[in-house]
Tab-separated table of C-alpha atoms in Angstrom:
chain	number	residue	atom	x	y	z
A	3	MET	CA	-11.118	-8.517	-14.936
A	4	ASN	CA	-9.589	-7.533	-11.618
A	5	ARG	CA	-9.484	-9.882	-8.732
A	6	LYS	CA	-7.004	-8.085	-6.782
A	7	ASN	CA	-9.316	-6.217	-4.191
A	8	GLY	CA	-10.711	-7.910	-1.226
A	9	LYS	CA	-9.701	-11.220	0.530
A	10	ALA	CA	-12.174	-13.474	-1.837
A	11	GLY	CA	-10.546	-16.189	-3.444
A	12	VAL	CA	-10.638	-18.127	-6.965
A	13	LEU	CA	-12.406	-21.674	-6.843
A	14	LEU	CA	-11.508	-23.724	-9.968
A	15	LEU	CA	-13.366	-26.502	-10.820
A	16	THR	CA	-13.630	-29.664	-13.258
A	17	VAL	CA	-16.790	-30.356	-14.575
A	18	GLY	CA	-17.776	-34.186	-15.819
A	19	THR	CA	-21.069	-35.668	-16.863
A	20	GLY	CA	-22.379	-36.915	-14.065
A	21	ASP	CA	-25.157	-39.721	-14.533
A	22	GLY	CA	-26.947	-38.612	-17.454
A	23	SER	CA	-30.591	-39.914	-16.044
A	24	ARG	CA	-29.538	-37.630	-12.711
A	25	ARG	CA	-27.227	-34.784	-14.126
A	26	GLU	CA	-29.010	-32.316	-11.166
A	27	GLU	CA	-27.960	-34.638	-8.518
A	28	THR	CA	-25.071	-36.200	-9.710
A	29	LEU	CA	-23.365	-33.189	-11.075
A	30	TYR	CA	-25.149	-29.503	-10.666
A	31	ARG	CA	-25.861	-29.853	-7.013
A	32	PRO	CA	-22.623	-30.984	-5.929
A	33	LEU	CA	-20.988	-28.184	-8.286
A	34	ARG	CA	-22.966	-25.905	-6.555
A	35	LEU	CA	-22.432	-27.217	-2.997
A	36	SER	CA	-18.617	-26.800	-3.342
A	37	VAL	CA	-19.168	-22.930	-5.022
A	38	LEU	CA	-21.319	-22.055	-2.394
A	39	ASP	CA	-18.764	-23.760	0.285
A	40	GLY	CA	-16.831	-20.167	0.666
A	41	HIS	CA	-16.592	-16.536	-0.473
A	42	TRP	CA	-15.496	-16.329	-3.944
A	43	SER	CA	-14.692	-13.454	-6.187
A	44	GLN	CA	-14.520	-15.706	-9.059
A	45	VAL	CA	-15.437	-19.264	-10.008
A	46	ILE	CA	-14.020	-20.965	-12.998
A	47	LEU	CA	-15.201	-24.286	-14.438
A	48	LEU	CA	-13.134	-26.415	-16.230
A	49	PRO	CA	-15.170	-28.616	-18.642
A	50	SER	CA	-14.131	-30.674	-21.541
A	51	LEU	CA	-15.810	-29.734	-24.795
A	52	VAL	CA	-18.406	-32.368	-24.209
A	53	THR	CA	-19.004	-31.060	-21.071
A	54	GLU	CA	-18.816	-27.634	-21.759
A	55	GLU	CA	-22.868	-27.351	-22.336
A	56	TRP	CA	-23.250	-28.293	-18.464
A	57	ALA	CA	-21.053	-25.959	-17.248
A	58	GLY	CA	-22.920	-23.255	-18.582
A	59	GLU	CA	-26.066	-24.418	-16.998
A	60	VAL	CA	-24.053	-24.393	-13.525
A	61	MET	CA	-22.906	-20.724	-14.449
A	62	ARG	CA	-26.458	-19.628	-15.057
A	63	ASP	CA	-27.514	-21.409	-11.826
A	64	LEU	CA	-24.929	-19.745	-9.806
A	65	ALA	CA	-25.707	-16.100	-10.857
A	66	PRO	CA	-24.924	-13.486	-9.955
A	67	ILE	CA	-21.821	-15.091	-8.606
A	68	PRO	CA	-19.235	-14.199	-10.978
A	69	VAL	CA	-18.437	-17.651	-13.208
A	70	GLU	CA	-16.249	-18.471	-16.009
A	71	VAL	CA	-16.232	-21.167	-17.947
A	72	LYS	CA	-12.693	-22.404	-19.614
A	73	PRO	CA	-13.107	-25.538	-21.428
A	74	LEU	CA	-10.223	-27.771	-22.844
A	75	PRO	CA	-9.329	-26.722	-26.087
A	76	ASN	CA	-9.853	-30.038	-28.242
A	77	GLU	CA	-11.947	-32.714	-28.444
A	78	GLY	CA	-10.160	-35.679	-26.718
A	79	ASP	CA	-8.026	-33.401	-24.505
A	80	GLU	CA	-10.184	-34.599	-21.212
A	81	ASP	CA	-8.370	-38.249	-21.801
A	82	ASP	CA	-4.876	-36.679	-22.227
A	83	ALA	CA	-3.180	-35.695	-19.001
A	84	ASP	CA	-0.600	-33.618	-20.888
A	85	ARG	CA	-3.091	-31.295	-22.828
A	86	CYS	CA	-5.265	-31.063	-19.576
A	87	PHE	CA	-2.274	-30.246	-17.486
A	88	ASP	CA	-1.147	-27.619	-19.998
A	89	HIS	CA	-4.552	-26.156	-19.971
A	90	PHE	CA	-4.718	-25.886	-16.380
A	91	ASP	CA	-1.207	-24.640	-16.118
A	92	ARG	CA	-1.967	-21.880	-18.058
A	93	ILE	CA	-5.067	-20.811	-16.412
A	94	LEU	CA	-3.541	-20.701	-12.887
A	95	ALA	CA	-0.238	-18.626	-14.387
A	96	GLU	CA	-2.725	-16.143	-15.752
A	97	LEU	CA	-4.341	-15.939	-12.425
A	98	LYS	CA	-1.269	-15.133	-10.843
A	99	THR	CA	-0.100	-12.697	-13.634
A	100	GLU	CA	-3.246	-10.471	-13.033
A	101	GLY	CA	-2.261	-10.564	-9.202
A	102	VAL	CA	-3.963	-13.274	-7.726
A	103	LYS	CA	-2.101	-14.905	-4.836
A	104	SER	CA	-1.417	-18.521	-4.766
A	105	ASN	CA	-2.848	-18.703	-0.993
A	106	LEU	CA	-6.369	-17.266	-2.234
A	107	MET	CA	-6.793	-19.991	-5.071
A	108	ALA	CA	-8.511	-23.212	-4.518
A	109	VAL	CA	-9.427	-25.998	-6.508
A	110	ASP	CA	-11.940	-29.031	-6.614
A	111	PRO	CA	-10.902	-31.905	-8.916
A	112	THR	CA	-13.738	-33.910	-7.779
A	113	ARG	CA	-15.271	-34.081	-11.117
A	114	GLY	CA	-14.222	-35.127	-15.023
A	115	THR	CA	-12.053	-37.966	-15.824
A	116	LYS	CA	-9.265	-39.109	-13.729
A	117	MET	CA	-6.757	-37.245	-16.358
A	118	MET	CA	-8.661	-33.897	-15.629
A	119	SER	CA	-8.598	-34.283	-12.035
A	120	ALA	CA	-5.034	-35.569	-11.621
A	121	ALA	CA	-3.937	-32.665	-14.146
A	122	LEU	CA	-5.382	-30.018	-11.918
A	123	THR	CA	-4.145	-31.486	-9.063
A	124	LEU	CA	-0.398	-31.454	-10.285
A	125	ALA	CA	-0.753	-27.818	-11.717
A	126	ALA	CA	-2.112	-26.663	-8.094
A	127	VAL	CA	0.801	-28.179	-6.797
A	128	ARG	CA	3.083	-26.502	-9.013
A	129	HIS	CA	1.710	-22.981	-8.575
A	130	ASP	CA	1.546	-23.148	-4.614
A	131	VAL	CA	-2.315	-23.395	-4.498
A	132	PRO	CA	-2.261	-24.358	-0.875
A	133	ARG	CA	-6.031	-25.734	-0.833
A	134	LEU	CA	-7.599	-28.748	-2.652
A	135	ARG	CA	-11.297	-29.757	-1.769
A	136	TYR	CA	-13.029	-32.341	-3.142
A	137	ILE	CA	-16.676	-33.997	-3.005
A	138	THR	CA	-17.096	-37.050	-0.630
A	139	GLY	CA	-19.790	-38.367	1.265
A	140	GLN	CA	-21.453	-42.125	1.601
A	141	ARG	CA	-21.228	-44.547	-1.108
A	142	ASP	CA	-23.098	-46.814	-3.066
A	143	GLN	CA	-22.161	-50.189	-4.115
A	144	ARG	CA	-20.383	-48.820	-7.145
A	145	GLY	CA	-18.071	-46.556	-5.395
A	146	MET	CA	-20.249	-43.305	-6.223
A	147	VAL	CA	-20.873	-40.673	-3.802
A	148	THR	CA	-24.790	-41.189	-2.972
A	149	PRO	CA	-26.883	-37.812	-3.751
A	150	GLY	CA	-27.933	-36.084	-0.662
A	151	THR	CA	-24.956	-37.366	1.496
A	152	GLU	CA	-22.556	-35.000	-0.270
A	153	ARG	CA	-19.945	-33.131	2.089
A	154	ILE	CA	-17.176	-30.759	1.170
A	155	ALA	CA	-13.759	-32.184	2.265
A	156	GLN	CA	-10.175	-30.143	2.358
A	157	PHE	CA	-6.855	-30.777	2.567
A	158	THR	CA	-3.645	-28.776	1.839
A	159	THR	CA	-0.639	-29.017	-0.275
A	160	THR	CA	1.441	-27.266	2.015
A	161	ARG	CA	3.521	-30.266	3.448
A	162	ILE	CA	4.068	-31.350	-0.377
A	163	MET	CA	5.248	-28.077	-1.334
A	164	ALA	CA	7.442	-27.486	1.843
A	165	SER	CA	9.263	-30.785	0.858
A	166	HIS	CA	9.726	-29.951	-2.719
A	167	ARG	CA	11.014	-26.147	-1.671
A	168	LEU	CA	13.629	-27.743	0.923
A	169	GLU	CA	14.830	-30.198	-1.825
A	170	ASP	CA	14.858	-27.008	-4.028
A	171	ALA	CA	16.941	-25.217	-1.241
A	172	VAL	CA	19.483	-28.178	-1.041
A	173	SER	CA	20.485	-28.255	-4.515
A	174	LEU	CA	20.725	-24.111	-4.849
A	175	PHE	CA	23.203	-24.720	-1.378
A	176	ARG	CA	24.990	-27.486	-2.875
A	177	HIS	CA	26.264	-25.185	-5.967
A	178	GLY	CA	27.096	-22.285	-3.515
A	179	ASN	CA	23.725	-20.217	-4.174
A	180	PHE	CA	23.568	-19.226	-0.759
A	181	ALA	CA	21.685	-16.221	-1.010
A	182	ALA	CA	18.793	-17.829	-3.559
A	183	VAL	CA	18.263	-20.236	-0.462
A	184	LEU	CA	17.231	-17.233	1.684
A	185	ASP	CA	15.327	-16.110	-0.788
A	186	LEU	CA	13.329	-19.511	-1.229
A	187	LEU	CA	13.023	-20.434	2.368
A	188	PRO	CA	10.957	-17.910	4.764
A	189	ASP	CA	11.951	-16.906	8.041
A	190	PRO	CA	9.958	-19.512	10.575
A	191	ALA	CA	9.504	-16.347	12.771
A	192	HIS	CA	7.259	-14.558	10.153
A	193	PRO	CA	3.575	-15.130	10.761
A	194	LEU	CA	3.085	-15.899	7.413
A	195	THR	CA	5.257	-18.691	7.182
A	196	LEU	CA	2.270	-20.422	9.441
A	197	LEU	CA	0.224	-20.225	5.821
A	198	TYR	CA	2.298	-22.154	3.906
A	199	TRP	CA	4.977	-24.047	6.070
A	200	PRO	CA	3.303	-26.785	8.497
A	201	GLU	CA	5.049	-26.361	11.958
A	202	GLU	CA	6.873	-29.541	11.772
A	203	PHE	CA	9.485	-27.955	9.177
A	204	HIS	CA	9.845	-24.665	11.120
A	205	ALA	CA	13.204	-26.528	12.954
A	206	THR	CA	14.924	-27.354	9.691
A	207	LEU	CA	13.904	-23.972	8.165
A	208	GLY	CA	15.401	-21.844	11.015
A	209	ALA	CA	18.715	-24.425	10.729
A	210	ALA	CA	18.918	-23.910	6.933
A	211	ARG	CA	18.538	-20.387	6.987
A	212	ALA	CA	21.203	-20.025	10.007
A	213	LEU	CA	23.611	-22.328	7.294
A	214	ALA	CA	22.688	-20.389	4.171
A	215	ARG	CA	23.600	-17.038	6.410
A	216	PHE	CA	27.048	-18.527	7.485
A	217	TYR	CA	28.150	-19.422	4.342
A	218	GLU	CA	26.805	-16.599	2.205
A	219	ALA	CA	28.645	-13.903	4.641
A	220	TRP	CA	31.850	-15.946	4.356
A	221	ASP	CA	31.498	-16.285	0.521
A	222	ARG	CA	31.315	-12.393	0.202
A	223	LEU	CA	34.473	-12.222	2.793
A	224	ASN	CA	32.443	-10.740	5.516
A	225	HIS	CA	34.112	-13.185	8.070
A	226	ARG	CA	32.692	-11.027	11.297
A	227	GLU	CA	29.194	-11.432	10.160
A	228	ALA	CA	29.653	-15.329	9.638
A	229	HIS	CA	31.131	-15.324	12.721
A	230	ALA	CA	28.454	-13.821	14.398
A	231	VAL	CA	25.756	-16.066	12.970
A	232	GLY	CA	24.018	-18.495	15.577
A	233	LEU	CA	24.427	-21.646	14.009
A	234	PRO	CA	21.854	-24.557	15.209
A	235	ASP	CA	23.136	-27.880	17.121
A	236	ALA	CA	24.021	-30.520	14.118
A	237	GLU	CA	21.138	-32.436	15.490
A	238	ALA	CA	18.874	-30.197	14.315
A	239	LEU	CA	19.575	-30.906	10.768
A	240	ASN	CA	17.986	-33.856	9.005
A	241	GLY	CA	19.797	-36.245	6.507
A	242	ALA	CA	20.300	-33.532	3.518
A	243	TRP	CA	21.181	-30.458	5.291
A	244	LYS	CA	23.747	-32.629	7.738
A	245	PRO	CA	26.670	-32.665	5.106
A	246	PHE	CA	26.639	-28.553	5.422
A	247	TYR	CA	27.489	-28.170	8.847
A	248	PRO	CA	30.654	-26.415	9.268
A	249	ALA	CA	33.353	-28.620	10.897
A	250	SER	CA	35.041	-27.106	14.519
A	251	GLN	CA	38.094	-26.503	12.284
A	252	VAL	CA	35.961	-24.193	9.849
A	253	LEU	CA	34.608	-22.517	12.671
A	254	ALA	CA	37.922	-21.471	14.046
A	255	TRP	CA	39.199	-20.580	10.690
A	256	VAL	CA	36.258	-18.103	10.058
A	257	GLU	CA	36.881	-17.089	13.926
A	258	GLN	CA	40.277	-16.332	13.178
A	259	LEU	CA	39.582	-14.344	9.986
A	260	ALA	CA	36.765	-12.193	11.879
A	261	MET	CA	39.436	-10.874	13.933
A	262	THR	CA	40.679	-7.351	13.578
A	263	PHE	CA	43.822	-6.990	11.404
A	264	PRO	CA	46.765	-6.416	13.638
A	265	GLU	CA	48.006	-2.832	14.051
A	266	GLY	CA	51.603	-1.522	14.924
A	267	HIS	CA	55.054	-1.722	13.019
A	268	ASP	CA	57.292	-3.481	15.477
A	269	LEU	CA	58.454	-7.046	15.145
A	270	ALA	CA	55.667	-8.751	17.197
A	271	ALA	CA	52.821	-6.557	14.994
A	272	ARG	CA	54.751	-7.866	11.737
A	273	LYS	CA	54.962	-11.359	12.849
A	274	ARG	CA	50.649	-11.184	13.725
A	275	LYS	CA	50.123	-9.219	10.403
A	276	SER	CA	52.188	-11.806	8.269
A	277	LEU	CA	50.021	-15.087	10.075
A	278	TYR	CA	46.891	-13.001	9.220
A	279	LEU	CA	48.132	-12.124	5.677
A	280	SER	CA	48.820	-15.887	5.379
A	281	ARG	CA	45.375	-17.244	5.977
A	282	LEU	CA	43.569	-14.239	4.382
A	283	MET	CA	45.608	-15.231	0.858
A	284	VAL	CA	44.338	-18.676	1.296
A	285	ASP	CA	40.797	-17.694	1.888
A	286	LEU	CA	40.656	-15.384	-1.083
A	287	TRP	CA	42.614	-17.735	-3.313
A	288	ALA	CA	39.875	-20.637	-2.267
A	289	ASN	CA	37.232	-17.744	-2.953
A	290	GLY	CA	38.562	-16.806	-6.254
A	291	LEU	CA	38.711	-20.476	-7.083
A	292	ARG	CA	34.768	-20.496	-6.371
A	293	ARG	CA	34.102	-17.440	-8.687
A	294	ILE	CA	35.419	-19.427	-11.766
A	295	ASP	CA	33.297	-22.419	-10.677
A	296	HIS	CA	30.422	-19.999	-10.933
A	297	ARG	CA	31.736	-18.381	-14.350
A	298	GLN	CA	32.381	-15.033	-12.867
A	299	LEU	CA	35.862	-15.013	-14.243
A	300	GLU	CA	36.225	-10.955	-13.676
A	301	ASP	CA	36.104	-11.274	-10.374
A	302	ALA	CA	38.268	-14.423	-10.129
A	303	ALA	CA	40.792	-12.192	-11.734
A	304	VAL	CA	40.813	-9.094	-9.250
A	305	ARG	CA	41.025	-11.857	-6.079
A	306	ALA	CA	43.880	-12.964	-8.079
A	307	TYR	CA	45.827	-9.579	-8.172
A	308	ARG	CA	45.211	-9.427	-4.569
A	309	VAL	CA	46.309	-12.522	-3.764
A	310	LEU	CA	49.776	-11.502	-5.392
A	311	GLU	CA	49.690	-8.148	-3.582
A	312	MET	CA	49.136	-9.658	-0.055
A	313	ALA	CA	52.182	-12.454	-0.869
A	314	GLY	CA	54.615	-9.330	-1.414
A	315	GLN	CA	52.926	-7.540	1.648
A	316	MET	CA	53.423	-10.911	3.752
A	317	ALA	CA	57.004	-11.635	2.751
A	318	LEU	CA	58.054	-8.066	3.327
A	319	PHE	CA	56.459	-8.324	6.840
A	320	ARG	CA	59.019	-11.291	6.990
A	321	HIS	CA	61.887	-9.232	6.141
A	322	GLY	CA	61.047	-7.085	9.187
A	323	HIS	CA	59.077	-4.613	7.177
A	324	ASP	CA	55.490	-3.084	6.612
A	325	SER	CA	54.908	-1.988	3.267
A	326	ALA	CA	52.469	0.459	4.996
A	327	GLY	CA	54.978	1.774	7.325
A	328	LEU	CA	58.441	1.540	5.925
A	329	ASP	CA	61.167	3.316	8.005
A	330	PRO	CA	62.895	5.716	5.947
A	331	HIS	CA	66.111	5.599	7.944
A	332	ASP	CA	66.270	1.974	8.068
A	333	SER	CA	69.205	1.215	5.897
A	334	GLU	CA	67.667	-0.946	3.633
A	335	ILE	CA	65.190	1.241	2.877
A	336	VAL	CA	67.460	4.272	2.226
A	337	ARG	CA	69.639	1.905	0.052
A	338	TYR	CA	66.280	0.887	-1.822
A	339	VAL	CA	64.883	4.648	-1.988
A	340	ALA	CA	68.000	5.853	-3.107
A	341	LYS	CA	68.623	3.236	-6.293
A	342	SER	CA	64.462	4.278	-6.950
A	343	ASP	CA	65.658	7.695	-7.471
A	344	LYS	CA	68.364	7.178	-9.516
A	345	SER	CA	65.995	5.099	-11.920
A	346	GLY	CA	63.911	8.016	-12.164
A	347	ASN	CA	61.269	6.376	-10.457
A	348	ALA	CA	58.385	8.053	-8.740
A	349	PRO	CA	59.180	8.541	-5.143
A	350	LEU	CA	56.983	6.837	-2.392
A	351	SER	CA	54.058	7.852	-0.915
A	352	ARG	CA	54.397	9.107	2.825
A	353	THR	CA	51.974	8.346	5.730
A	354	ARG	CA	51.412	11.351	7.889
A	355	ASP	CA	53.723	9.634	10.556
A	356	GLY	CA	56.321	10.436	8.184
A	357	LEU	CA	56.747	6.666	7.140
A	358	LEU	CA	57.021	5.408	3.655
A	359	MET	CA	54.380	3.412	1.263
A	360	ALA	CA	55.067	0.752	-1.291
A	361	GLY	CA	52.758	-0.571	-3.871
A	362	ARG	CA	52.981	-4.123	-5.497
A	363	GLU	CA	55.354	-3.819	-7.601
A	364	ARG	CA	57.725	-1.590	-5.260
A	365	VAL	CA	57.009	-4.565	-2.684
A	366	THR	CA	58.440	-6.914	-5.290
A	367	GLY	CA	61.471	-4.239	-6.185
A	368	LEU	CA	62.286	-4.740	-1.991
A	369	LEU	CA	61.718	-8.374	-2.132
A	370	LYS	CA	64.208	-8.512	-4.865
A	371	GLN	CA	66.739	-6.355	-2.978
A	372	PHE	CA	66.618	-9.120	-0.269
A	373	ASN	CA	66.880	-11.924	-2.349
A	374	ASP	CA	63.988	-13.342	-1.804
A	375	PRO	CA	63.068	-15.938	-4.411
A	376	LEU	CA	59.589	-14.978	-4.217
A	377	ALA	CA	60.469	-11.996	-5.756
A	378	ARG	CA	61.341	-13.723	-9.130
A	379	VAL	CA	57.768	-15.715	-8.878
A	380	LEU	CA	55.951	-12.286	-8.332
A	381	ILE	CA	57.302	-10.556	-11.082
A	382	GLU	CA	56.492	-13.616	-13.495
A	383	LEU	CA	52.896	-13.966	-12.466
A	384	GLY	CA	52.493	-10.027	-12.086
A	385	ASN	CA	53.726	-9.415	-15.668
A	386	SER	CA	51.462	-12.691	-17.309
A	387	PRO	CA	48.788	-11.643	-19.766
A	388	ILE	CA	46.195	-12.374	-16.763
A	389	MET	CA	47.689	-9.898	-14.419
A	390	SER	CA	49.664	-7.289	-16.335
A	391	ALA	CA	48.853	-3.733	-15.205
A	392	ARG	CA	47.332	-2.613	-18.823
A	393	VAL	CA	44.893	-5.897	-18.519
A	394	ARG	CA	44.273	-5.467	-15.024
A	395	ASN	CA	43.459	-1.478	-14.997
A	396	ASP	CA	41.180	-1.902	-18.454
A	397	SER	CA	38.899	-4.295	-16.380
A	398	VAL	CA	35.418	-3.236	-16.196
A	399	LEU	CA	35.870	-3.652	-12.242
A	400	ILE	CA	38.776	-1.391	-11.930
A	401	HIS	CA	39.137	1.240	-14.950
A	402	GLY	CA	37.982	-0.181	-17.853
A	403	PHE	CA	34.752	-0.168	-19.989
A	404	GLN	CA	34.640	-4.165	-20.569
A	405	ALA	CA	35.595	-7.401	-19.361
A	406	ARG	CA	39.215	-8.578	-19.861
A	407	ALA	CA	39.450	-11.880	-17.610
A	408	PRO	CA	40.588	-14.851	-20.139
A	409	ASP	CA	38.707	-17.751	-20.429
A	410	GLU	CA	37.936	-20.480	-17.544
A	411	GLY	CA	40.855	-22.832	-18.416
A	412	THR	CA	43.416	-20.468	-18.351
A	413	MET	CA	42.100	-18.835	-15.043
A	414	ARG	CA	42.254	-21.939	-13.278
A	415	ALA	CA	45.322	-22.829	-14.358
A	416	PHE	CA	46.799	-19.291	-13.167
A	417	TYR	CA	45.110	-19.950	-9.764
A	418	GLN	CA	47.012	-23.542	-10.049
A	419	GLN	CA	50.262	-21.847	-10.276
A	420	LEU	CA	49.324	-19.241	-7.107
A	421	LYS	CA	48.754	-22.470	-5.168
A	422	GLU	CA	51.812	-24.290	-6.197
A	423	ARG	CA	54.083	-21.204	-6.417
A	424	VAL	CA	53.018	-18.609	-3.959
A	425	LEU	CA	50.866	-20.203	-1.162
A	426	GLN	CA	52.512	-23.454	-0.723
A	427	PRO	CA	56.138	-22.270	-0.306
A	428	GLY	CA	55.290	-19.050	1.235
A	429	CYS	CA	52.503	-19.651	3.941
A	430	GLY	CA	54.299	-22.370	6.465
A	431	PRO	CA	53.614	-25.942	7.145
A	432	GLU	CA	49.885	-25.417	7.908
A	433	VAL	CA	49.529	-24.304	4.137
A	434	ASP	CA	47.984	-27.390	3.107
A	435	ALA	CA	45.518	-27.844	6.014
A	436	TRP	CA	44.409	-24.429	5.534
A	437	LEU	CA	43.591	-24.611	2.023
A	438	SER	CA	41.737	-27.711	2.595
A	439	ILE	CA	39.765	-26.003	5.502
A	440	ALA	CA	39.276	-22.829	2.801
A	441	GLN	CA	37.783	-24.670	-0.008
A	442	THR	CA	35.285	-26.586	2.916
A	443	PRO	CA	32.392	-25.484	0.578
A	444	ASP	CA	33.633	-28.482	-1.985
A	445	PHE	CA	29.787	-29.860	-1.731
A	446	LEU	CA	29.470	-27.110	-4.378
A	447	ASP	CA	30.090	-29.141	-7.422
């Protein structure tokens, strides 16, 4: 049956036995009362095999309202919480598959065994059904509602669902799934959020989403976007979210990386470029390490290669040269070009300004000419099985058609070499502090 049209909802009710001598007063009438209180495109009665006959009586009484009877499948299921839950869970899932939104569902677990009532309530919470109703009224000495005094009471599951959703978001955040957090937690400014989230949660929602946007942008290396995120005051975060608030050193780190890469080829510009590249290398290395944590090994391999490339560029800056703008009249460059030509290498590319450009391997050659100890390290690491040009170029992320990255252990070992042989010797006295800051999302473990 198509239930997609209109805004009418679907009501699901458990069906018990009532008082056998007063079934009209204790079962039929209360069920009709619940059904008639609202506008439903479909009513689903959920009896046991014992009460299926009486559910049929209610269905006939409610005509022409569309009513279905979906009894528990087996004798005795009404006293088994797991079987009850499986049955109700399956029915709710089918409704959602048919296009019924959770916010258009309601459940009434008043009648039936305690196992049936508990199972329907839990299934409703699992499927984000926001409205639960039950029949109450004046009670007799047995605690039973006195016939004729019945009234419908309703309560929402939104507070329960909101708390559960926030707990899920914390878990996703802790494992670095920042984009998933943004998908899971709605924007508190959206009008539909009011339907599912009590207002008391809105401040936490906004703060959590801002943190997720900050880390998500940083994790995809968009430092400008991360820096532009308006973070809340730390006081706006409750206990579970407080550890994620970035320290002032982290905010300063992202701000520095958000700056435009320095321009120019003079000495001052080269120093600024060297400093910027030092920080960017460290940040990219930490980013690659997180890719390993997430089993994204091909991405980690590409980042490792870029770190090697940046390391050569940075070292060359410190020797007074820019790999993107080498002076063709500089004596050292003239000597390198002559030697390279003699070896039969392809000539260096030229910029529009007549300057020369050198790729990673040519930069390494220049560093070797300058007797820079990093040259040997870059040659060894660059020619390793992980980073060799043949393997790298055959990666599906470069020119190939399949993954070429090694196993996780090999990749971690290579990243450790990058840290010990490239970053720590080459990035200056602040490198250990930088490494700590760049790995700030250590809560991802």
